[in-house]
Amino acid sequence: TQLLEQSPQFLSIQEGENLTVYCNSSSVFSSLQWYRQEPGEGPVLLVTVVTGGEVKKLKRLTFQFGDARKDSSLHITAAQPGDTGLYLCAGADNYGQNFVFGPGTRLSVLP
Amino acid sequence: DTAVSQTPKYLVTQMGNDKSIKCEQNLGHDTMYWYKQDSKKFLKIMFSYNNKELIINETVPNRFSPKSPDKAHLNLHINSLELGDSAVYFCASSPLGDSLEKLFFGSGTQLSVL
């Protein structure tokens, strides 16, 4: 069974601080995605990373895929209250026939 | 013009009842899924359908029966509801075969079994 672990589980920071959350697995995935979920809504895709060592930037968010395609990190620069939410990583195997989710990191950014 | 829509948003029912949740996607995707999110927010796949055919059926009680009348719809019927079925159920779709694998989620159905 493929499992994804995320750390930290909870993170509460002040507006303007930087943070990094991690997603780790013992399995190799064909791709890895990061989603953000807000209360009462479904997860919304932020990014998909496919190539080992890949780095993608989305405004203040930087995503990295490990060389071995087993782990990933999400770095947020100058966090804002609007970044508050549940951040989920998901690994795709069988080329998207199955997506396995991590338990999530709940981020609170205080004004 | 909602991409993945599921109804109802909230479902409150008594133990033992039978209920259905409907899902439709207008993205032209080939693959649809049902996920269950528990109280700890852990998302777990239940079923995956590709072009109306069942691909993945995780360890889910056979009281749960998905039905896909066409590739744009995947409904979930639940028989003899139990207290432990209370959770948020998400429908999702994916353009299988696209090199950028990704899921598009509906806004969820919060099921409460009393």
Short mmCIF file of C-alpha atoms in Angstrom, two decimals:
data_model
loop_
_atom_site.label_atom_id
_atom_site.label_comp_id
_atom_site.label_asym_id
_atom_site.label_seq_id
_atom_site.Cartn_x
_atom_site.Cartn_y
_atom_site.Cartn_z
CA THR A 1 0.00 0.00 0.00
CA GLN A 2 1.36 3.37 -1.00
CA LEU A 3 1.35 5.92 1.80
CA LEU A 4 2.11 9.61 1.87
CA GLU A 5 3.12 11.41 5.05
CA GLN A 6 2.94 15.15 5.54
CA SER A 7 4.60 17.37 8.10
CA PRO A 8 3.90 19.34 10.06
CA GLN A 9 0.33 18.34 10.75
CA PHE A 10 -0.55 21.82 12.01
CA LEU A 11 1.17 25.15 11.47
CA SER A 12 0.18 28.53 12.83
CA ILE A 13 2.25 31.54 11.81
CA GLN A 14 2.06 35.31 11.61
CA GLU A 15 1.42 37.16 8.39
CA GLY A 16 4.68 37.86 6.54
CA GLU A 17 6.54 34.77 7.77
CA ASN A 18 7.93 32.08 5.49
CA LEU A 19 7.09 28.40 5.85
CA THR A 20 7.79 25.01 4.33
CA VAL A 21 5.62 21.91 4.45
CA TYR A 22 6.77 18.47 3.45
CA CYS A 23 5.33 15.41 1.77
CA ASN A 24 7.19 12.10 1.96
CA SER A 25 6.66 8.57 0.76
CA SER A 26 8.55 5.31 0.46
CA SER A 27 6.95 4.79 -2.96
CA VAL A 28 7.67 6.32 -6.35
CA PHE A 29 4.83 8.15 -8.05
CA SER A 30 4.45 9.08 -11.70
CA SER A 31 3.54 12.57 -10.54
CA LEU A 32 2.75 14.44 -7.37
CA GLN A 33 0.18 17.17 -6.85
CA TRP A 34 -0.45 19.78 -4.20
CA TYR A 35 -3.98 20.86 -3.41
CA ARG A 36 -5.45 23.47 -1.08
CA GLN A 37 -8.80 22.88 0.58
CA GLU A 38 -10.90 25.50 2.31
CA PRO A 39 -13.78 24.70 4.70
CA GLY A 40 -16.90 23.47 2.94
CA GLU A 41 -15.17 23.11 -0.40
CA GLY A 42 -13.36 20.44 -2.36
CA PRO A 43 -9.58 20.46 -2.79
CA VAL A 44 -8.31 22.75 -5.53
CA LEU A 45 -5.21 21.85 -7.50
CA LEU A 46 -2.22 24.15 -7.02
CA VAL A 47 0.44 22.34 -9.03
CA THR A 48 1.49 19.03 -10.55
CA VAL A 49 5.15 18.04 -10.59
CA VAL A 50 6.31 15.23 -12.81
CA THR A 51 10.09 15.26 -13.22
CA GLY A 52 12.51 14.35 -10.42
CA GLY A 53 14.25 17.49 -9.17
CA GLU A 54 11.63 19.74 -10.72
CA VAL A 55 10.96 23.15 -9.16
CA LYS A 56 7.81 25.11 -9.96
CA LYS A 57 6.89 28.58 -8.78
CA LEU A 58 3.41 29.96 -8.45
CA LYS A 59 3.69 33.55 -7.22
CA ARG A 60 4.75 33.21 -3.57
CA LEU A 61 4.57 29.41 -3.63
CA THR A 62 7.54 27.25 -4.60
CA PHE A 63 7.10 23.53 -5.16
CA GLN A 64 9.92 21.03 -5.34
CA PHE A 65 9.84 17.36 -6.39
CA GLY A 66 12.57 15.16 -5.00
CA ASP A 67 15.12 13.60 -7.33
CA ALA A 68 13.80 10.12 -6.59
CA ARG A 69 10.17 11.25 -7.06
CA LYS A 70 9.23 10.12 -3.57
CA ASP A 71 9.00 13.43 -1.77
CA SER A 72 8.03 17.02 -2.28
CA SER A 73 8.02 20.32 -0.47
CA LEU A 74 5.91 23.46 -0.64
CA HIS A 75 7.48 26.74 0.43
CA ILE A 76 5.39 29.85 0.95
CA THR A 77 7.11 33.22 1.10
CA ALA A 78 5.57 36.09 3.07
CA ALA A 79 2.45 34.18 4.04
CA GLN A 80 -0.87 35.98 3.99
CA PRO A 81 -4.15 35.23 5.80
CA GLY A 82 -5.58 34.16 2.45
CA ASP A 83 -3.10 31.26 2.43
CA THR A 84 -4.94 29.69 5.36
CA GLY A 85 -6.27 26.25 4.54
CA LEU A 86 -5.58 22.53 4.42
CA TYR A 87 -2.68 21.66 2.12
CA LEU A 88 -2.82 18.17 0.69
CA CYS A 89 -0.26 16.34 -1.35
CA ALA A 90 -1.31 13.50 -3.61
CA GLY A 91 0.66 10.95 -5.59
CA ALA A 92 -0.59 9.53 -8.86
CA ASP A 93 0.17 5.99 -9.89
CA ASN A 94 -0.93 4.02 -12.92
CA TYR A 95 -0.78 7.31 -14.75
CA GLY A 96 -3.69 8.84 -12.93
CA GLN A 97 -5.90 5.85 -12.38
CA ASN A 98 -5.31 6.16 -8.66
CA PHE A 99 -4.47 9.19 -6.55
CA VAL A 100 -3.22 8.61 -3.00
CA PHE A 101 -3.54 11.52 -0.59
CA GLY A 102 -1.47 12.51 2.40
CA PRO A 103 -3.18 13.47 5.68
CA GLY A 104 -2.66 17.18 5.05
CA THR A 105 -1.06 20.16 6.76
CA ARG A 106 -3.48 22.62 8.30
CA LEU A 107 -2.05 26.12 7.94
CA SER A 108 -3.31 29.17 9.81
CA VAL A 109 -1.86 32.55 8.94
CA LEU A 110 -2.74 35.14 11.53
CA PRO A 111 -3.03 38.82 10.61
CA ASP B 1 -20.69 26.55 -15.58
CA THR B 2 -19.50 24.49 -12.60
CA ALA B 3 -16.94 21.91 -13.69
CA VAL B 4 -17.77 19.11 -11.24
CA SER B 5 -21.10 19.39 -9.50
CA GLN B 6 -22.55 17.06 -6.91
CA THR B 7 -25.85 17.07 -5.11
CA PRO B 8 -27.00 17.33 -2.44
CA LYS B 9 -24.54 19.52 -0.52
CA TYR B 10 -25.88 18.29 2.81
CA LEU B 11 -27.63 15.01 3.56
CA VAL B 12 -29.01 14.19 6.99
CA THR B 13 -30.71 10.84 7.37
CA GLN B 14 -31.56 8.07 9.78
CA MET B 15 -29.59 4.90 10.21
CA GLY B 16 -30.86 2.12 7.96
CA ASN B 17 -32.08 4.39 5.17
CA ASP B 18 -30.94 4.25 1.54
CA LYS B 19 -29.65 7.43 -0.11
CA SER B 20 -27.99 8.55 -3.33
CA ILE B 21 -25.50 11.27 -4.20
CA LYS B 22 -25.28 12.50 -7.77
CA CYS B 23 -22.25 13.80 -9.62
CA GLU B 24 -21.82 15.36 -13.04
CA GLN B 25 -18.78 16.80 -14.79
CA ASN B 26 -18.84 19.01 -17.88
CA LEU B 27 -15.09 18.88 -18.52
CA GLY B 28 -15.17 16.02 -20.99
CA HIS B 29 -12.95 13.92 -18.71
CA ASP B 30 -12.73 10.16 -19.12
CA THR B 31 -12.23 9.25 -15.48
CA MET B 32 -14.39 9.94 -12.44
CA TYR B 33 -13.87 9.10 -8.78
CA TRP B 34 -15.55 8.98 -5.43
CA TYR B 35 -13.49 9.92 -2.38
CA LYS B 36 -14.45 9.84 1.28
CA GLN B 37 -13.04 12.44 3.69
CA ASP B 38 -13.29 11.51 7.35
CA SER B 39 -13.45 13.76 10.38
CA LYS B 40 -9.65 14.03 10.42
CA LYS B 41 -9.76 15.30 6.81
CA PHE B 42 -8.10 12.20 5.42
CA LEU B 43 -9.13 11.67 1.79
CA LYS B 44 -9.43 8.08 0.70
CA ILE B 45 -10.41 6.78 -2.72
CA MET B 46 -13.50 4.62 -2.91
CA PHE B 47 -14.10 4.06 -6.62
CA SER B 48 -12.64 5.03 -9.96
CA TYR B 49 -14.46 4.79 -13.29
CA ASN B 50 -12.99 5.21 -16.75
CA ASN B 51 -15.50 5.65 -19.57
CA LYS B 52 -18.26 4.06 -17.49
CA GLU B 53 -16.13 1.06 -16.53
CA LEU B 54 -15.09 0.37 -12.95
CA ILE B 55 -11.30 0.53 -12.56
CA ILE B 56 -10.73 0.79 -8.84
CA ASN B 57 -12.90 -0.54 -6.08
CA GLU B 58 -11.13 -0.10 -2.81
CA THR B 59 -12.16 -1.95 0.30
CA VAL B 60 -15.61 -0.44 0.56
CA PRO B 61 -18.68 -2.23 1.96
CA ASN B 62 -20.94 -3.54 -0.77
CA ARG B 63 -23.66 -1.29 0.64
CA PHE B 64 -21.96 1.34 -1.53
CA SER B 65 -22.77 0.95 -5.21
CA PRO B 66 -21.52 3.41 -7.83
CA LYS B 67 -23.35 3.78 -11.10
CA SER B 68 -22.09 5.51 -14.23
CA PRO B 69 -24.85 5.95 -16.84
CA ASP B 70 -22.42 7.83 -19.10
CA LYS B 71 -18.90 9.15 -18.78
CA ALA B 72 -20.12 12.54 -17.52
CA HIS B 73 -22.01 11.10 -14.55
CA LEU B 74 -21.03 8.96 -11.59
CA ASN B 75 -23.64 8.50 -8.89
CA LEU B 76 -23.18 6.86 -5.52
CA HIS B 77 -25.95 4.86 -3.90
CA ILE B 78 -25.68 3.79 -0.28
CA ASN B 79 -27.91 1.12 1.23
CA SER B 80 -28.65 0.57 4.90
CA LEU B 81 -26.76 3.62 6.11
CA GLU B 82 -24.70 3.23 9.28
CA LEU B 83 -23.41 5.78 11.76
CA GLY B 84 -19.85 5.21 10.53
CA ASP B 85 -20.83 6.34 7.04
CA SER B 86 -21.00 9.93 8.27
CA ALA B 87 -18.33 11.83 6.36
CA VAL B 88 -17.88 14.21 3.45
CA TYR B 89 -18.03 12.49 0.08
CA PHE B 90 -16.26 14.09 -2.87
CA CYS B 91 -16.73 13.38 -6.51
CA ALA B 92 -13.78 14.15 -8.79
CA SER B 93 -12.77 13.81 -12.41
CA SER B 94 -9.50 13.60 -14.26
CA PRO B 95 -8.35 13.81 -17.89
CA LEU B 96 -6.71 10.38 -17.94
CA GLY B 97 -3.85 10.28 -20.36
CA ASP B 98 -2.97 13.93 -19.87
CA SER B 99 0.69 14.16 -18.90
CA LEU B 100 -0.17 16.62 -16.14
CA GLU B 101 -2.17 14.34 -13.90
CA LYS B 102 -4.69 16.25 -11.83
CA LEU B 103 -8.02 15.92 -10.11
CA PHE B 104 -10.95 18.31 -10.26
CA PHE B 105 -13.19 18.02 -7.23
CA GLY B 106 -16.80 18.81 -6.57
CA SER B 107 -17.65 20.81 -3.47
CA GLY B 108 -18.57 17.71 -1.46
CA THR B 109 -21.64 16.16 0.13
CA GLN B 110 -21.67 16.19 3.91
CA LEU B 111 -23.51 13.07 5.00
CA SER B 112 -24.73 12.84 8.58
CA VAL B 113 -26.28 9.57 9.70
CA LEU B 114 -28.28 9.85 12.91
#
